[in-house]
Coordinates of C-alpha atoms in Angstrom, one line a residue:
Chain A
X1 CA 0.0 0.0 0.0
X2 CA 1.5 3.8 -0.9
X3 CA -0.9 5.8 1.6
X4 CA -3.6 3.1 2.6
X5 CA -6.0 5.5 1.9
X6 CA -9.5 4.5 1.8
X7 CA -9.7 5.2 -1.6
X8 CA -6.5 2.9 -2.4
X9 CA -7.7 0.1 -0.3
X10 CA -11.0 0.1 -2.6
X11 CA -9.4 0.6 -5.8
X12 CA -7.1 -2.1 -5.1
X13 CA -9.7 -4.2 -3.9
X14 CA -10.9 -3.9 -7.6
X15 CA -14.5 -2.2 -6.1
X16 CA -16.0 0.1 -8.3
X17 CA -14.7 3.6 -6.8
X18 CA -16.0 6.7 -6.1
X19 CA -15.2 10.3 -5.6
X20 CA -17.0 13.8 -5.4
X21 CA -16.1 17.0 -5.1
X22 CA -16.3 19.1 -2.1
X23 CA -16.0 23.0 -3.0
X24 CA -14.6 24.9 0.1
X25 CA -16.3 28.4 0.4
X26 CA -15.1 32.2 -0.1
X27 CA -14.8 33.2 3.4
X28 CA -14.1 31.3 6.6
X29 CA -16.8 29.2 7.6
X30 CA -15.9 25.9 8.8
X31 CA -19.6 24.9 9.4
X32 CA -20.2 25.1 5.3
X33 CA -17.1 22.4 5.2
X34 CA -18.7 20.0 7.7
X35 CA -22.2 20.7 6.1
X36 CA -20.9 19.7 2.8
X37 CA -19.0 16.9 4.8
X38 CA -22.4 15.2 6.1
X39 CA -24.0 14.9 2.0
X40 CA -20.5 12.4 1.4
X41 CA -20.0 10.9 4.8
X42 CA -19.7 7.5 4.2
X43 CA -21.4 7.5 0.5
X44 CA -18.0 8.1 -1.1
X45 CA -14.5 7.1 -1.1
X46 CA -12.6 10.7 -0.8
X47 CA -13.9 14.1 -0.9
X48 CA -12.2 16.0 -3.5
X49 CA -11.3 19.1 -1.6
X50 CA -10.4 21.7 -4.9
X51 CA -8.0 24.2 -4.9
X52 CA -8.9 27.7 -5.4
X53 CA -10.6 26.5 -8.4
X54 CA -11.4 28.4 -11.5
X55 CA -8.8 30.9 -9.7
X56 CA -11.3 32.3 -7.1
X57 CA -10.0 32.7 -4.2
X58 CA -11.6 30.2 -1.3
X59 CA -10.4 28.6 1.9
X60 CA -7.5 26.8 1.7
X61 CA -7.8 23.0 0.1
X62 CA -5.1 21.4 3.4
X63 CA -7.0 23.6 5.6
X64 CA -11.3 22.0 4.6
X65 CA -9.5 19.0 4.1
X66 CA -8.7 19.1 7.9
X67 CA -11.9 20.0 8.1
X68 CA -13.3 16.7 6.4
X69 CA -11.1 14.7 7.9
X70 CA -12.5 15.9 11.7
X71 CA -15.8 14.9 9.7
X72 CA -14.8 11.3 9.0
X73 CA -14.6 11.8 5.4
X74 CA -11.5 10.8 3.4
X75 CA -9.9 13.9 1.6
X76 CA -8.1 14.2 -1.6
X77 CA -6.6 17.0 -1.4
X78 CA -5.8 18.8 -4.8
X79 CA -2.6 21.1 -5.4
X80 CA -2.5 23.4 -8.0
X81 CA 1.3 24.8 -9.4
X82 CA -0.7 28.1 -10.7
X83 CA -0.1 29.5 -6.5
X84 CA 3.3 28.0 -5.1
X85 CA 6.4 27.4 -5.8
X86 CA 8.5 24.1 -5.4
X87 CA 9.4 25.4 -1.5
X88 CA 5.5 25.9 -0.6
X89 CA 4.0 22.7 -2.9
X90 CA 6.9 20.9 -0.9
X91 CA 6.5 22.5 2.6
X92 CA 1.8 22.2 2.1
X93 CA 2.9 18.5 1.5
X94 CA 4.1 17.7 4.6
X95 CA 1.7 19.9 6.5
X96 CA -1.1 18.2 4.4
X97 CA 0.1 14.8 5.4
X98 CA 0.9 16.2 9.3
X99 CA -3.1 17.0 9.2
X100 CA -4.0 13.1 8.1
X101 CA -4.5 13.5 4.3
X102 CA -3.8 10.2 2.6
X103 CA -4.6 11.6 -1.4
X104 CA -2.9 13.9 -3.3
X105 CA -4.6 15.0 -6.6
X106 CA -2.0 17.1 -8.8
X107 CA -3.2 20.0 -11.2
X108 CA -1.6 22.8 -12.8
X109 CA -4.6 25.0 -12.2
X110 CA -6.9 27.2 -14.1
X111 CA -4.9 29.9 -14.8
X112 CA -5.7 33.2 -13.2
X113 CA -7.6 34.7 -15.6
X114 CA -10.6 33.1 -14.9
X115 CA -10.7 34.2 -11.6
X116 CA -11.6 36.9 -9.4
X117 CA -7.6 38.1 -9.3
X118 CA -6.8 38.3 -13.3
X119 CA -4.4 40.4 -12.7
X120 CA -2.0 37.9 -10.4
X121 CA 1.2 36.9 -11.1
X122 CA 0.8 33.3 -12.0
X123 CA 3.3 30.6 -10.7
X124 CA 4.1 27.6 -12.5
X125 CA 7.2 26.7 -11.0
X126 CA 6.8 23.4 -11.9
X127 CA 3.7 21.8 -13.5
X128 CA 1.6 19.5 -13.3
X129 CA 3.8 16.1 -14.5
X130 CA 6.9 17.6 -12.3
X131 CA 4.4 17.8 -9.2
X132 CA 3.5 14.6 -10.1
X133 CA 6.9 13.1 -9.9
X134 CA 7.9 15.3 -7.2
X135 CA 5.5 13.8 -4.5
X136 CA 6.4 10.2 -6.1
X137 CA 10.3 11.4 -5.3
X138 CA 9.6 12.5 -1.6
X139 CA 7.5 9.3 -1.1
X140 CA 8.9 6.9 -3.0
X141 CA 12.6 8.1 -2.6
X142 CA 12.5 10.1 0.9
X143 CA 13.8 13.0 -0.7
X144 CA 12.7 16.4 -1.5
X145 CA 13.4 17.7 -4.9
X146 CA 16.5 19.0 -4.5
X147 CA 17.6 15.5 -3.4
X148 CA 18.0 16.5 0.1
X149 CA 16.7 13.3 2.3
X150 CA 13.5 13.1 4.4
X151 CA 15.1 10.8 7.4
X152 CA 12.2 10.2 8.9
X153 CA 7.7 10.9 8.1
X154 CA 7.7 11.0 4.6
X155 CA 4.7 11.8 3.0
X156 CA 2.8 8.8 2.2
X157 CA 0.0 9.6 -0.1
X158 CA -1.8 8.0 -3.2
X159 CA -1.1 10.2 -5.8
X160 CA -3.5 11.3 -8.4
X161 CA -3.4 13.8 -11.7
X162 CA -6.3 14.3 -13.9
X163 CA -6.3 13.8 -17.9
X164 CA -8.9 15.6 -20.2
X165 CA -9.8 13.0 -23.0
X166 CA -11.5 16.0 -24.9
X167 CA -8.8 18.2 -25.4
X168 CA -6.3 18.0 -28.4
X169 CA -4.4 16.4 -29.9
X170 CA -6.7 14.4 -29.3
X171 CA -4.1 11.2 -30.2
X172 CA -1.3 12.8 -28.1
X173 CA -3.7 12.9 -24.7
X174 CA -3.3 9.0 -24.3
X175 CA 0.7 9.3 -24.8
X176 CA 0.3 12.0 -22.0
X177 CA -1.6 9.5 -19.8
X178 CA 0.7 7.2 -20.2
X179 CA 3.7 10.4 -19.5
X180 CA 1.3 11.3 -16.0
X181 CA 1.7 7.2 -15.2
X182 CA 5.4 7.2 -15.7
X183 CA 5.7 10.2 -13.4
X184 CA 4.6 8.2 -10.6
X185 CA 0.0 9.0 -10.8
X186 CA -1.6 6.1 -8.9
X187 CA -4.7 7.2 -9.8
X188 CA -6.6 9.5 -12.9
X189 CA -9.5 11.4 -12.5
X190 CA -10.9 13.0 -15.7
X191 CA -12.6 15.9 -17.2
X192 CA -16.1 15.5 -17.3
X193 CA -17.6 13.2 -19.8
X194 CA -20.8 14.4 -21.3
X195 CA -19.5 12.7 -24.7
X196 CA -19.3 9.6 -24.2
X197 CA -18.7 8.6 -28.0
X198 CA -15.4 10.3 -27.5
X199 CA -14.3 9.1 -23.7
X200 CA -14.7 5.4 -25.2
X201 CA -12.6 6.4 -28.0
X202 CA -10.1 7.3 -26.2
X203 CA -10.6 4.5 -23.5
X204 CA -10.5 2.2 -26.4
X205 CA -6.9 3.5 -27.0
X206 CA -5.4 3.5 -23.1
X207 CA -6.6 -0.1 -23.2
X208 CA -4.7 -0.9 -26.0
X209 CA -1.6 0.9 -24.9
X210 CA -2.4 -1.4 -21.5
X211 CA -2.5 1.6 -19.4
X212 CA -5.8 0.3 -17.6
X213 CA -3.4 -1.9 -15.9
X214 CA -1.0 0.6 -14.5
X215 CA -3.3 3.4 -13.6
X216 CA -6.7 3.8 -12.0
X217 CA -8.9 5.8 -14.7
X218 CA -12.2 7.4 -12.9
X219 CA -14.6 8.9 -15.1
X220 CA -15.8 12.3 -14.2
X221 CA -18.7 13.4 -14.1
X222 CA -21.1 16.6 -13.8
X223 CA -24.6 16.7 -12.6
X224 CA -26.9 19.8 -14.1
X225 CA -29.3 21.8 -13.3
X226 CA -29.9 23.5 -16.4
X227 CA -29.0 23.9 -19.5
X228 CA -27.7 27.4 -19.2
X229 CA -25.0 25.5 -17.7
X230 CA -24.1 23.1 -20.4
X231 CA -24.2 26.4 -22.6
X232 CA -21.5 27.9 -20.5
X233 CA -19.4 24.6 -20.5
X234 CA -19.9 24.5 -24.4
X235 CA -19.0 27.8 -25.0
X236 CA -16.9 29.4 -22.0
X237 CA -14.5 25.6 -21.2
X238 CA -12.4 24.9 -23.2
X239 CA -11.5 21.5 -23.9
X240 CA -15.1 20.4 -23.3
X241 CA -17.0 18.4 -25.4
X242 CA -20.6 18.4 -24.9
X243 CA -22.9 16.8 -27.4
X244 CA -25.9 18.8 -29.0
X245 CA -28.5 16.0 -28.3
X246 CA -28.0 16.3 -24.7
X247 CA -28.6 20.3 -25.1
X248 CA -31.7 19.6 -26.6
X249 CA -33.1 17.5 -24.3
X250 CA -31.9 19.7 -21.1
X251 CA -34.0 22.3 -23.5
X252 CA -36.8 20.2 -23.4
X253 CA -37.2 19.0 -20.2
X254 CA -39.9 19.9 -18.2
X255 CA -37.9 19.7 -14.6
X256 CA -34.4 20.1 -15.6
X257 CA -33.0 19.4 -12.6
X258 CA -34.6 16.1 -12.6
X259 CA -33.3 15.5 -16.3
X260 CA -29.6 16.4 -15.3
X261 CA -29.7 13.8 -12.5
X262 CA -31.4 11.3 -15.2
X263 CA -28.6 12.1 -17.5
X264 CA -26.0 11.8 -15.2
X265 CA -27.6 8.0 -13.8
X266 CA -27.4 7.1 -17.4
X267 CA -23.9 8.3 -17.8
X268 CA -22.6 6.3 -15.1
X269 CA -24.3 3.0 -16.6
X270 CA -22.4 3.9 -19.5
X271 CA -19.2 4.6 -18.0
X272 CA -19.5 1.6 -15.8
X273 CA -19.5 -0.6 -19.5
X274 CA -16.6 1.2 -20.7
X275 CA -13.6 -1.3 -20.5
X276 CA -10.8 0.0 -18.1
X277 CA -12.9 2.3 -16.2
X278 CA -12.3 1.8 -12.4
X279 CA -14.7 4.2 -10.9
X280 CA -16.1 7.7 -10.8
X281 CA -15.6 11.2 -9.7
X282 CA -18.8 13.0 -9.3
X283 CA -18.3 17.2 -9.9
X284 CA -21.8 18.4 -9.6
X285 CA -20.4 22.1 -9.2
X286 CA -21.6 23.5 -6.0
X287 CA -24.4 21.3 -5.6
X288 CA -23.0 18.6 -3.7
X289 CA -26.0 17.8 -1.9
X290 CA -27.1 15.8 -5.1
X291 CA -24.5 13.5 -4.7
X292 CA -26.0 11.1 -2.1
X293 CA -29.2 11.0 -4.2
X294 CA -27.1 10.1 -7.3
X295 CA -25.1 7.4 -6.0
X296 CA -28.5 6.1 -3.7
X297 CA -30.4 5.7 -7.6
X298 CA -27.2 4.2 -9.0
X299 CA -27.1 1.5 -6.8
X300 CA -23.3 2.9 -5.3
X301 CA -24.5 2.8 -1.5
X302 CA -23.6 2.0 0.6
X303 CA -19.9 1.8 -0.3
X304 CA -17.8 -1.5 0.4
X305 CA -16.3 -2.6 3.8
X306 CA -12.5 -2.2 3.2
Chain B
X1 CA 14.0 42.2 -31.7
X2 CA 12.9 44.3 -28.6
X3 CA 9.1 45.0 -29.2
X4 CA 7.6 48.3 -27.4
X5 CA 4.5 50.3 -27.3
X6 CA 3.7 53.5 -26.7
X7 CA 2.8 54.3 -23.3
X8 CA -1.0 56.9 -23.3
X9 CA -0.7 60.2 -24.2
X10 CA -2.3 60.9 -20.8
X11 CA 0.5 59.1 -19.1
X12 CA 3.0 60.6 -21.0
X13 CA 1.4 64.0 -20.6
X14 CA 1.5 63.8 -16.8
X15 CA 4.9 62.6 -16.7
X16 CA 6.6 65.7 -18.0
X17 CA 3.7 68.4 -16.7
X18 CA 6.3 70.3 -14.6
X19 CA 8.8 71.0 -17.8
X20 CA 9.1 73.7 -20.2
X21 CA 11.9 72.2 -22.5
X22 CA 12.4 68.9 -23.5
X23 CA 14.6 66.5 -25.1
X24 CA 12.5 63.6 -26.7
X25 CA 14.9 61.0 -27.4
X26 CA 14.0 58.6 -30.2
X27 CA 16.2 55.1 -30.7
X28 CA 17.0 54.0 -34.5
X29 CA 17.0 50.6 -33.2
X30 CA 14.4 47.9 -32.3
X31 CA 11.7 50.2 -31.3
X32 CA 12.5 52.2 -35.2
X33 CA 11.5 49.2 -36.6
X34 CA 8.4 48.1 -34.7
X35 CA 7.3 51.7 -35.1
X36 CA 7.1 52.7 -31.7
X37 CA 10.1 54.7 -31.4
X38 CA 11.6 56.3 -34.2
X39 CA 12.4 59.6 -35.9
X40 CA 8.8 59.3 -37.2
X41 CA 7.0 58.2 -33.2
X42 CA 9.2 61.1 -32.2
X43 CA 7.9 63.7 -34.7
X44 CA 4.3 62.7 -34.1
X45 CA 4.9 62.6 -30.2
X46 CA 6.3 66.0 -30.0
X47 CA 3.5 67.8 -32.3
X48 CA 1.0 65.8 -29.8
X49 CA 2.4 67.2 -27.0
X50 CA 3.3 70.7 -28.0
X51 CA -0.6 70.9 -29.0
X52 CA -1.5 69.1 -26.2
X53 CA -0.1 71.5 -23.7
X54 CA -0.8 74.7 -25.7
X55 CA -4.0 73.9 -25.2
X56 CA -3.6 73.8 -21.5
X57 CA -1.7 77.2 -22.1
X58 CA 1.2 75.8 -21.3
X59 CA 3.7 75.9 -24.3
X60 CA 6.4 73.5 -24.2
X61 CA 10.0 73.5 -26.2
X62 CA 11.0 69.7 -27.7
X63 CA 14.6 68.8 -29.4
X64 CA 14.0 65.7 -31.3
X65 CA 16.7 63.5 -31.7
X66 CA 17.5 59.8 -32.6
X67 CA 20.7 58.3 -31.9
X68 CA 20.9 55.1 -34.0
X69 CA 21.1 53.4 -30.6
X70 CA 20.0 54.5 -27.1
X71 CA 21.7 51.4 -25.6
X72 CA 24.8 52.0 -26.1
X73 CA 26.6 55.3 -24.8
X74 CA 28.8 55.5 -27.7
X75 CA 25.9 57.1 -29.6
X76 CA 24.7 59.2 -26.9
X77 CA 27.3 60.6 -25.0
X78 CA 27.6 63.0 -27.6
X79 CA 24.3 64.5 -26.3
X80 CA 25.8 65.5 -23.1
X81 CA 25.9 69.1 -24.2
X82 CA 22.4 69.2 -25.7
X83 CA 21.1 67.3 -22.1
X84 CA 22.2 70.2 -20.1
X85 CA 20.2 72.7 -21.9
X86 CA 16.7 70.5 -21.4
X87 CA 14.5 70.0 -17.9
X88 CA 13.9 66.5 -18.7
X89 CA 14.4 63.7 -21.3
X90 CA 10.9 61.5 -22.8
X91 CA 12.7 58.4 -24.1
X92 CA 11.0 56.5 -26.6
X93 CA 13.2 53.5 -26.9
X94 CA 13.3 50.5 -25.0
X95 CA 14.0 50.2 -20.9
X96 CA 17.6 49.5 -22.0
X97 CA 17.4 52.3 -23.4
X98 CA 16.4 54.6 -20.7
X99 CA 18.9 52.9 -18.3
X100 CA 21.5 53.6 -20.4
X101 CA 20.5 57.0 -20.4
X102 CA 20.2 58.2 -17.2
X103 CA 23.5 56.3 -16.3
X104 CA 25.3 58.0 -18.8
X105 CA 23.3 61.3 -19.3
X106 CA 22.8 61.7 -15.3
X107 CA 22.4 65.2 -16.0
X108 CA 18.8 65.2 -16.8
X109 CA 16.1 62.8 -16.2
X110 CA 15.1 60.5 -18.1
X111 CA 11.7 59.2 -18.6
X112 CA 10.4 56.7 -20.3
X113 CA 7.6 57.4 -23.3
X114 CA 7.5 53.5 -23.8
X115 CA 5.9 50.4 -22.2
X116 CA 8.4 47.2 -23.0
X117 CA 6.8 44.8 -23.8
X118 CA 9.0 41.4 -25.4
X119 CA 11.1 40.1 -27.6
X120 CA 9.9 38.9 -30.7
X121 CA 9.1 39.6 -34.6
X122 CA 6.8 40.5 -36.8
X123 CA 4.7 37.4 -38.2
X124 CA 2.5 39.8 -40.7
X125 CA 3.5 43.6 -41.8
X126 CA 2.8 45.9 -38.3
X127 CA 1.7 42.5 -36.2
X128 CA 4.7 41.2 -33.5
X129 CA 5.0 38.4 -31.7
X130 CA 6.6 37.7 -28.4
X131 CA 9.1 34.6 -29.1
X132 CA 11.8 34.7 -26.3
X133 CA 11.4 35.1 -22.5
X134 CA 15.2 35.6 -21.8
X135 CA 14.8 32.5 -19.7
X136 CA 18.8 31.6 -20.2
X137 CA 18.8 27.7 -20.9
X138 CA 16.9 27.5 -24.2
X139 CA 15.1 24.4 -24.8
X140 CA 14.3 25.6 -28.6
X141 CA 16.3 21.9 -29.5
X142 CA 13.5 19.3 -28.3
X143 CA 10.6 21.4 -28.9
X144 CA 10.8 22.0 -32.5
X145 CA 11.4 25.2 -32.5
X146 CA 8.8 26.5 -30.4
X147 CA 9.1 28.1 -26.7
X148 CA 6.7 27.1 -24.4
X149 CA 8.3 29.9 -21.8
X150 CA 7.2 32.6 -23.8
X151 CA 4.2 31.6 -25.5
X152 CA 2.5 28.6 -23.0
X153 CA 0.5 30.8 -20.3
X154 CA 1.5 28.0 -17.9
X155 CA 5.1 27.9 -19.0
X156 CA 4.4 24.3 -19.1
X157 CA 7.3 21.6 -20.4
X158 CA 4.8 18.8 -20.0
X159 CA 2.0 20.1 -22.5
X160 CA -0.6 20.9 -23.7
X161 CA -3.3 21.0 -21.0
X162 CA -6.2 20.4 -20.7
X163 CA -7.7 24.1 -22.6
X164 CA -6.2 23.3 -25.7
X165 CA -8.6 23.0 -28.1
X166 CA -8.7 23.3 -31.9
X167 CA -5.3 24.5 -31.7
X168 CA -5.8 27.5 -29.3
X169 CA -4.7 28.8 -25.9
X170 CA -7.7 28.4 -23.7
X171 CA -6.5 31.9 -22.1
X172 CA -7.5 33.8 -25.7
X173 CA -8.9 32.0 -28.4
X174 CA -6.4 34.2 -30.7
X175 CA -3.1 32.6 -29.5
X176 CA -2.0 29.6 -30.4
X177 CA -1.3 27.0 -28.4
X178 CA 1.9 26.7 -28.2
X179 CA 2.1 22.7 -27.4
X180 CA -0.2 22.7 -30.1
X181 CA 3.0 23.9 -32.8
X182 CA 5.5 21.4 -30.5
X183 CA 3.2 18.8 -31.2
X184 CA 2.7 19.1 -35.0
X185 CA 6.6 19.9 -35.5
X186 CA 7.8 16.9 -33.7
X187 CA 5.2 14.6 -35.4
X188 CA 6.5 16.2 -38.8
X189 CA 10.4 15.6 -37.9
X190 CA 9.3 12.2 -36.8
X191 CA 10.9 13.1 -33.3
X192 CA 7.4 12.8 -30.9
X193 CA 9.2 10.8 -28.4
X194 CA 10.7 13.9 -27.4
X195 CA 7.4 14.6 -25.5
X196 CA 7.0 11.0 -24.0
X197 CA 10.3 11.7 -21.9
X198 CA 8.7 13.2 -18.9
X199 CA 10.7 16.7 -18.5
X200 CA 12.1 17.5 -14.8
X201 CA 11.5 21.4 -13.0
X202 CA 13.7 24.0 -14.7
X203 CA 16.5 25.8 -13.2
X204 CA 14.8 29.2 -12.7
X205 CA 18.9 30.4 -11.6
X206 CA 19.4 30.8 -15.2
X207 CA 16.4 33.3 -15.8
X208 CA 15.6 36.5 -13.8
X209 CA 15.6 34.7 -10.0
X210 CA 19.0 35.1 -8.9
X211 CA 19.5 38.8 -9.4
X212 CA 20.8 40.8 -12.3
X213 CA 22.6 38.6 -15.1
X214 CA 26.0 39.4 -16.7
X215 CA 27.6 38.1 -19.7
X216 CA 31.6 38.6 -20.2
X217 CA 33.3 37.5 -23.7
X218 CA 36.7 36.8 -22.1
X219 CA 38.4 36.8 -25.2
X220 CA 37.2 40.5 -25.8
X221 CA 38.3 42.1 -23.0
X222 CA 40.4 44.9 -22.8

């Protein structure tokens, strides 16, 4: 076992795994952490605490995930590059792990532009695939980047990265995949799949390379509520790929809300089908109170004894 | 080549509001060329101030002149005499530029007419393109010929991410993304396991992070 993190005991365990997201707020409230805390306690396998995501500034990912954690939910704690340097991603590491958190989920952020600080100086000291390999190094190796040793308490944590299938090239994402799994990722999460033509297209080629085998691949996915909001992913994302048909029938619908969980139900039938698929990451985008009523319909909960 | 732009007339206009007598100081180099700061930028500055301030009844006296380099002091330590006789200079070359003035020409200040902005070249007549950060430990070699320092928003060595799409830079649908052009050159030289080798953290040392740079040509030196 790397961290023996809930989420690697299941995954291991060849369960069908799952993850959601947990947004922390834009102020200081710990209560809206442990509220969001109750809707995944013990319906999921980690709690994807984001990091400042979309560049608006909110509490600190290490900081709700302590939160969570007090909660009895299993963090995964993601780390952008966009805000630190390799001294602070090192230095939040350990203090992550010092606070209990067994997952690491490694980004390179939204850049800063579409936040609510455009004009901030952006980071990227390293990115993403360095970050990777960098808590591989200090786990794996027991050594900081610089190659100075960690003699005793290195951090042990399942690391993750995300891939988006629907950005291009599209052939060059699965050699990328394959890049993220020789930097030392344990586990993928990816961009929401809304076309799911083009996620089994591309599965269709990480099972070929055999990649499957060396990484854990959960599908994400994304709940609506309207289709204002598949609109603004179609139009404002990019490197999103949402199918018209499902825009037209979010038009349609008569309570789209309802619809949006249908579709999403549906999408984890499919995604369940898809050969190499290991689990799911739920992003329902500030609604996380959905996400027990999604995985209670899909037949997820309650979640295997590990 | 070092590509400027004009700073607003506004700026410009407040930035020299407490003198009488001028010298604008135009640059035959770089900043000629990308239109910013030559003979020409410097005759249409001066007739934009001098009508902007007669307006405000407050006439102002501009020597024009363009050294065919601001950056080096051979070309404009022959000013010194016409420095003394001015408040102020308005430099319209490049921040080299007005360094090297106002350590040369300390008689006078200097101030700059310019916003620098990179160093690049002009892909279409009047259009530039930043190509080079400066970074010092070029990596032009694997890439194909493409920088992802100066052109990836992310700086990223491991690209593209995830907002590339249809060949754009998720930041602004008109640039291109750079790992976009690394990805298409490689393919083309046949070379695309040069992105499969997983790239480790640069050594920032070499770029602007440990204080000013210096270059010596040994074998120059007097």
């Amino acid at each position: 076992m790397k961290s023996a993190s809930r989420l690697e005991k299941v995954l291991t365990a060849g369960e069908f795994a799952v993850t959601a997201e947990l947004g922390p707020p834009q102020n200081s409230n710990p209560e809206v952490i442990k509220k969001k805390a109750q809707y995944l306690l013990g319906n999921v396998d980690g709690a994807n605490i984001t990091d400042n995501q979309t560049a608006v500034v909110r509490m600190s990912s290490i900081a709700a995930a302590a939160i969570a954690i007090s909660c009895g939910v299993e963090p995964v704690v993601q780390m952008v590059c966009r805000d630190r340097n390799r001294i602070a991603i090192q230095s939040d590491i350990l203090g992550a792990v010092a606070l209990g958190a067994k997952n690491l989920l490694c980004l390179s952020g939204d850049h800063q532009k579409f936040g609510n600080h455009p004009e901030a100086m952006n980071v990227f000291d390293v990115d993403s695939m360095q970050l990777i390999a960098m808590v591989k190094k200090m786990r794996d190796d027991k050594q900081f980047l610089s190659g100075d040793p960690i003699k005793e308490y290195e951090p042990k944590l399942f690391i993750g990265a995300v891939e988006n299938p629907f950005a291009d090239p599209f052939e060059f994402r699965v050699m990328r995949l394959a890049k993220k799994i020789r930097a030392g990722a344990d586990f993928i999460q990816t961009q929401c799949v809304f076309d799911i033509d083009k996620f089994s297209r591309w599965m269709e080629l990480v099972v070929k390379e055999g990649l499957h085998k060396q990484v854990y691949i959960l599908a994400g996915l994304t709940p609506v509520r309207s289709v204002r909001a598949l609109h603004y992913m179609k139009n404002e994302v990019a490197g999103m790929s949402i199918p018209d048909e499902l825009i037209k029938r979010m038009e349609s619908a008569q309570e789209p809300k309802e619809e949006g969980v249908k579709i999403c139900l549906e999408m984890i039938e499919k995604v369940k089908n898809v050969e190499g698929v290991s689990g799911i990451h739920l992003m329902p985008i500030g609604w996380e109170s959905i996400t027990p009523v999604i995985l209670e319909r899909a037949n997820l909960l309650p979640r295997p004894e590990v | 080549m070092i590509v400027a732009d004009r700073k607003p007339l506004d700026e410009i206009l407040d930035s020299i509001k407490d003198y009488k007598k001028i010298m604008l100081m135009a640059c035959g180099g770089c900043v000629t060329v990308c239109f910013s700061g030559g003979s020409k930028a410097a005759g249409l500055l001066a007739s934009q101030i001098k009508m902007a301030r007669k307006k405000q009844g407050k006439a102002i006296e501009i020597i024009e002149c363009t050294p065919e380099r601001q950056c080096e002091y051979e070309f404009i330590d022959e000013l010194k005499n016409d420095i003394e006789s001015v408040e102020a200079v308005l430099s319209i070359a490049c921040g080299v530029g007005v360094q090297t003035m106002s350590e040369h020409l300390p008689q006078a200040i200097t101030i700059p007419g310019l916003n620098t902005k990179f160093m690049g070249y002009p892909v279409e007549h009047a259009l530039w393109e930043e190509r080079c950060a400066g970074c010092g430990d070029c990596v032009l070699g694997w890439t194909g010929g493409y920088c992802p320092i100066a052109r990836c928003a992310k700086k990223l060595f491991n690209g593209p991410c995830g907002g590339s799409s249809d060949g754009k830079c998720e930041v602004d649908k008109d640039i291109e993304c750079v790992w976009q052009l690394i990805h298409d050159r490689l393919k083309q030289l046949n070379k695309l396991d040069n992105l499969t080798v997983v790239r480790g953290p640069k050594d920032w040392r070499t770029s602007t992070n440990a204080g000013q740079r210096k270059i010596k040509f040994e074998e120059a030196m007097l």
